[in-house]
Amino acid sequence: MSDVRERIQWLRNEIRRHEYLYYVLAKPEISDFAFDQLMAELKALEAAHPELVTPDSPTQRVGGAVLDELPQVRHEIPMLSLDNSYNEGELEEWYGRVVRGLGRKPEALVAELKIDGVSLSLIYEGGVLMRAVTRGNGEVGEEVTPNAKTIPTIPLRLPADVALVEVRGEVYMPRPVFLELNRKRREEGEEPFANPRNATAGSIRLLDSRQCARRGLRFFAYQIARMPGKELRYHSQALELLAQWGFATNPGWRRCRDVSGVHEFVEEWGQKRKALAFDIDGVVVKVDSIAEQQALGATSKFPRWAVAYKYPPEGERTRVKNIVVQVGRTGTLTPVAELEPVRLAGTTVTRATLHNADEVARLDVRVGDTVWVEKGGDVIPKVVAVDISVRPAGAVPFSMPDRCPVCGTPVVREAGEVAIRCPNSSCPAVQKARLLHFCSRAGMDIQGLGEQRVEQLLQAGLLSDPASLWDLDWEKLAALPGWGEKSAQNLKKQLQDAKTRPLWRLLVALGIRHVGERAAKLLASRFGSLSALSQASQEELEAIEGIGPTIAQSVVGFFASRQGAELVRRLRARGVDPREIPEGPATPAPLAGLAFVITGTLSRPREQVAALLEAAGAHVSDSVSRKTSYLIVGENPGSKLAKAKNLGVPTLDEAGLQRLLSEKGVAW
Ligand code: IVH
């Protein structure tokens, strides 16, 4: 037993060391494969000896806890925000106030990047992470400990003998992670996040820590707020200590003699910020000496010893002519700014999304305002800032309507969501968006029905729901402006062909929330028909590898809803009822739902291994993707290994594969 204890201890230390090398220093010493082996061994030992599992074990990062709500916690020391400055002059003014306050120049200043995320307070007791709390209103925040534990740059324990320490820092989402998350959300009919900060705020407050673990959040420590009995003299010492403890700290932070050094830092990062993998919105300048910080104190809102310098917004300036509200296919109301046309990254932009009510309130955009618009990495242009200095007199704050702008139904806001929806399923705007989605390339791929035509047919009373496409009155249609015998015939043919589209396309086209192509394919191959799927229970759906409770609930909800059931009935009555041979339910093949890719040389020919896996119900393919369940790694693996690592696809060596097979009762 003591051997096991020692081995576990050794593994944990080794894993922590490699996590640090990988995530904080970005200088891994071992392959990801070797790292996974260590983790797998630790997991196995902990599974065999549950009494030896500790909350600071690296295995605890995967998440697991699902909460009903986030507990509220009062901050021992309030989490203040920072006063802003926007140019050199304002920074000088702040420095002047510091000098007057102290009666002399401060010993030194520290300049750091101002990371655009959400702040988080971490409490370590006896060196172990006990509690993580969001800023909240500065006095009271929300406890998000299980989520914080999933962030790889937050140490679960400190290699130091301190009874109590509160570390503060910024949680953020790297830009590539954000873009990928939004891509996926769009594909699944979810509202994309406005920016990485909003995505971070939403992710760190998720109730299911396993979901949070998948959001790719990171953390930079920027302050030791308290460490009773071990007070430090300088903030810069705190940053050094934090780095020693294994935290990621702000890259490039600098101790400056006076404000001219800060100007240089600001100038330098103004150029370099584009190359960072995360968003910064400025620089934070702090008085280095803690004694001086204390002497300066704080106003009710801001510390006097620190200030934020905000970089001027990028993008182009233009004017907001109007703010309109669009209604999407799920009924979501999205505020959109109509702009004086402006050239941006090669195209003329006349509209920019304002995302949701929270974002409008944060920006305080008003009709008549001059704004900066940016294209960012995301496709849709967005308003990033307002130039308040040229706001016309009498410009009124914008507020979201409390009724749908198209059908007048009072809007609803679901608990925990920022989105406001029109609940009327026959709202003409919702109907139009649904029809467009139904016919889209991602859905039933029916060509010849663009936005204008759909609108025209709706107005002419020839269309209502997607099933009504197959009731079109061809004579009336051919007589409409812009149509004729030929285009009517073309559409007729498209609709006839659409009846034989694969089931998964129809499932995507139905617009069931959370059901994108991936989920639709899983559901189609498992159930084979609309009617079989409509009778599936939540449990049956969740039993499918790759279908979680969110999708399951949404699917059950769709078929149980009057509108969903009615649409399905109407589609089937018109012969839109594709069928596939289902994979067979009750006793699925032992490896059903698993997708394998093989790289390198195994002890048997690759084809033989692939055949064995396929015979047991697995899918074997040549290229690694997010859908790959395992990459099997033999001797001299190829580039697939790196790709798997990148995508977070787990790997198995031959011994690992044999273990998996024996667990599933498949002979090797
Ligand atoms: S120090 C007393 N340092 O900016 C406030 N804040 O606008 C001490 N932030 O709430 C904050 N990077 O969330 C500090 N290097 C940094 C920061 C930073 C980002 C955030 C923080 C704070 C907000 C204020």
PDB file of N, CA and C in Angstrom, residues 175 268-280 314-315 374:
ATOM      1  N   ARG A 175      -8.114  33.485 -28.076  1.00  0.00           N
ATOM      2  CA  ARG A 175      -8.919  33.830 -29.258  1.00  0.00           C
ATOM      3  C   ARG A 175      -9.248  32.624 -30.150  1.00  0.00           C
ATOM      4  N   GLU A 268       5.102  49.928 -26.792  1.00  0.00           N
ATOM      5  CA  GLU A 268       5.599  48.644 -27.265  1.00  0.00           C
ATOM      6  C   GLU A 268       4.475  47.621 -27.444  1.00  0.00           C
ATOM      7  N   TRP A 269       3.612  47.512 -26.418  1.00  0.00           N
ATOM      8  CA  TRP A 269       2.550  46.508 -26.495  1.00  0.00           C
ATOM      9  C   TRP A 269       1.432  46.936 -27.429  1.00  0.00           C
ATOM     10  N   GLY A 270       1.344  48.247 -27.687  1.00  0.00           N
ATOM     11  CA  GLY A 270       0.385  48.725 -28.680  1.00  0.00           C
ATOM     12  C   GLY A 270       0.670  48.076 -30.024  1.00  0.00           C
ATOM     13  N   GLN A 271       1.944  47.837 -30.301  1.00  0.00           N
ATOM     14  CA  GLN A 271       2.341  47.165 -31.547  1.00  0.00           C
ATOM     15  C   GLN A 271       2.187  45.647 -31.422  1.00  0.00           C
ATOM     16  N   LYS A 272       2.648  45.127 -30.267  1.00  0.00           N
ATOM     17  CA  LYS A 272       2.773  43.669 -30.155  1.00  0.00           C
ATOM     18  C   LYS A 272       1.451  42.956 -29.834  1.00  0.00           C
ATOM     19  N   ARG A 273       0.428  43.736 -29.410  1.00  0.00           N
ATOM     20  CA  ARG A 273      -0.782  43.080 -28.897  1.00  0.00           C
ATOM     21  C   ARG A 273      -1.448  42.173 -29.924  1.00  0.00           C
ATOM     22  N   LYS A 274      -1.315  42.528 -31.200  1.00  0.00           N
ATOM     23  CA  LYS A 274      -1.990  41.729 -32.249  1.00  0.00           C
ATOM     24  C   LYS A 274      -1.465  40.303 -32.287  1.00  0.00           C
ATOM     25  N   ALA A 275      -0.185  40.152 -31.892  1.00  0.00           N
ATOM     26  CA  ALA A 275       0.427  38.827 -31.984  1.00  0.00           C
ATOM     27  C   ALA A 275       0.057  37.939 -30.789  1.00  0.00           C
ATOM     28  N   LEU A 276      -0.596  38.502 -29.785  1.00  0.00           N
ATOM     29  CA  LEU A 276      -0.960  37.691 -28.625  1.00  0.00           C
ATOM     30  C   LEU A 276      -2.121  36.762 -28.974  1.00  0.00           C
ATOM     31  N   ALA A 277      -2.200  35.639 -28.251  1.00  0.00           N
ATOM     32  CA  ALA A 277      -3.277  34.693 -28.540  1.00  0.00           C
ATOM     33  C   ALA A 277      -4.548  35.063 -27.779  1.00  0.00           C
ATOM     34  N   PHE A 278      -4.498  36.166 -27.021  1.00  0.00           N
ATOM     35  CA  PHE A 278      -5.686  36.560 -26.248  1.00  0.00           C
ATOM     36  C   PHE A 278      -5.865  38.065 -26.381  1.00  0.00           C
ATOM     37  N   ASP A 279      -7.069  38.537 -26.037  1.00  0.00           N
ATOM     38  CA  ASP A 279      -7.358  39.960 -26.171  1.00  0.00           C
ATOM     39  C   ASP A 279      -6.865  40.732 -24.959  1.00  0.00           C
ATOM     40  N   ILE A 280      -6.215  41.872 -25.207  1.00  0.00           N
ATOM     41  CA  ILE A 280      -5.969  42.797 -24.105  1.00  0.00           C
ATOM     42  C   ILE A 280      -6.662  44.098 -24.476  1.00  0.00           C
ATOM     43  N   GLU A 314      -9.700  49.800 -32.273  1.00  0.00           N
ATOM     44  CA  GLU A 314      -9.266  49.646 -33.657  1.00  0.00           C
ATOM     45  C   GLU A 314     -10.486  49.692 -34.563  1.00  0.00           C
ATOM     46  N   GLY A 315     -10.297  49.398 -35.833  1.00  0.00           N
ATOM     47  CA  GLY A 315     -11.416  49.359 -36.762  1.00  0.00           C
ATOM     48  C   GLY A 315     -11.690  50.726 -37.346  1.00  0.00           C
ATOM     49  N   GLU A 374     -15.504  46.773 -36.118  1.00  0.00           N
ATOM     50  CA  GLU A 374     -14.376  45.898 -36.371  1.00  0.00           C
ATOM     51  C   GLU A 374     -14.888  44.612 -36.967  1.00  0.00           C
TER      52      GLU A 374
END
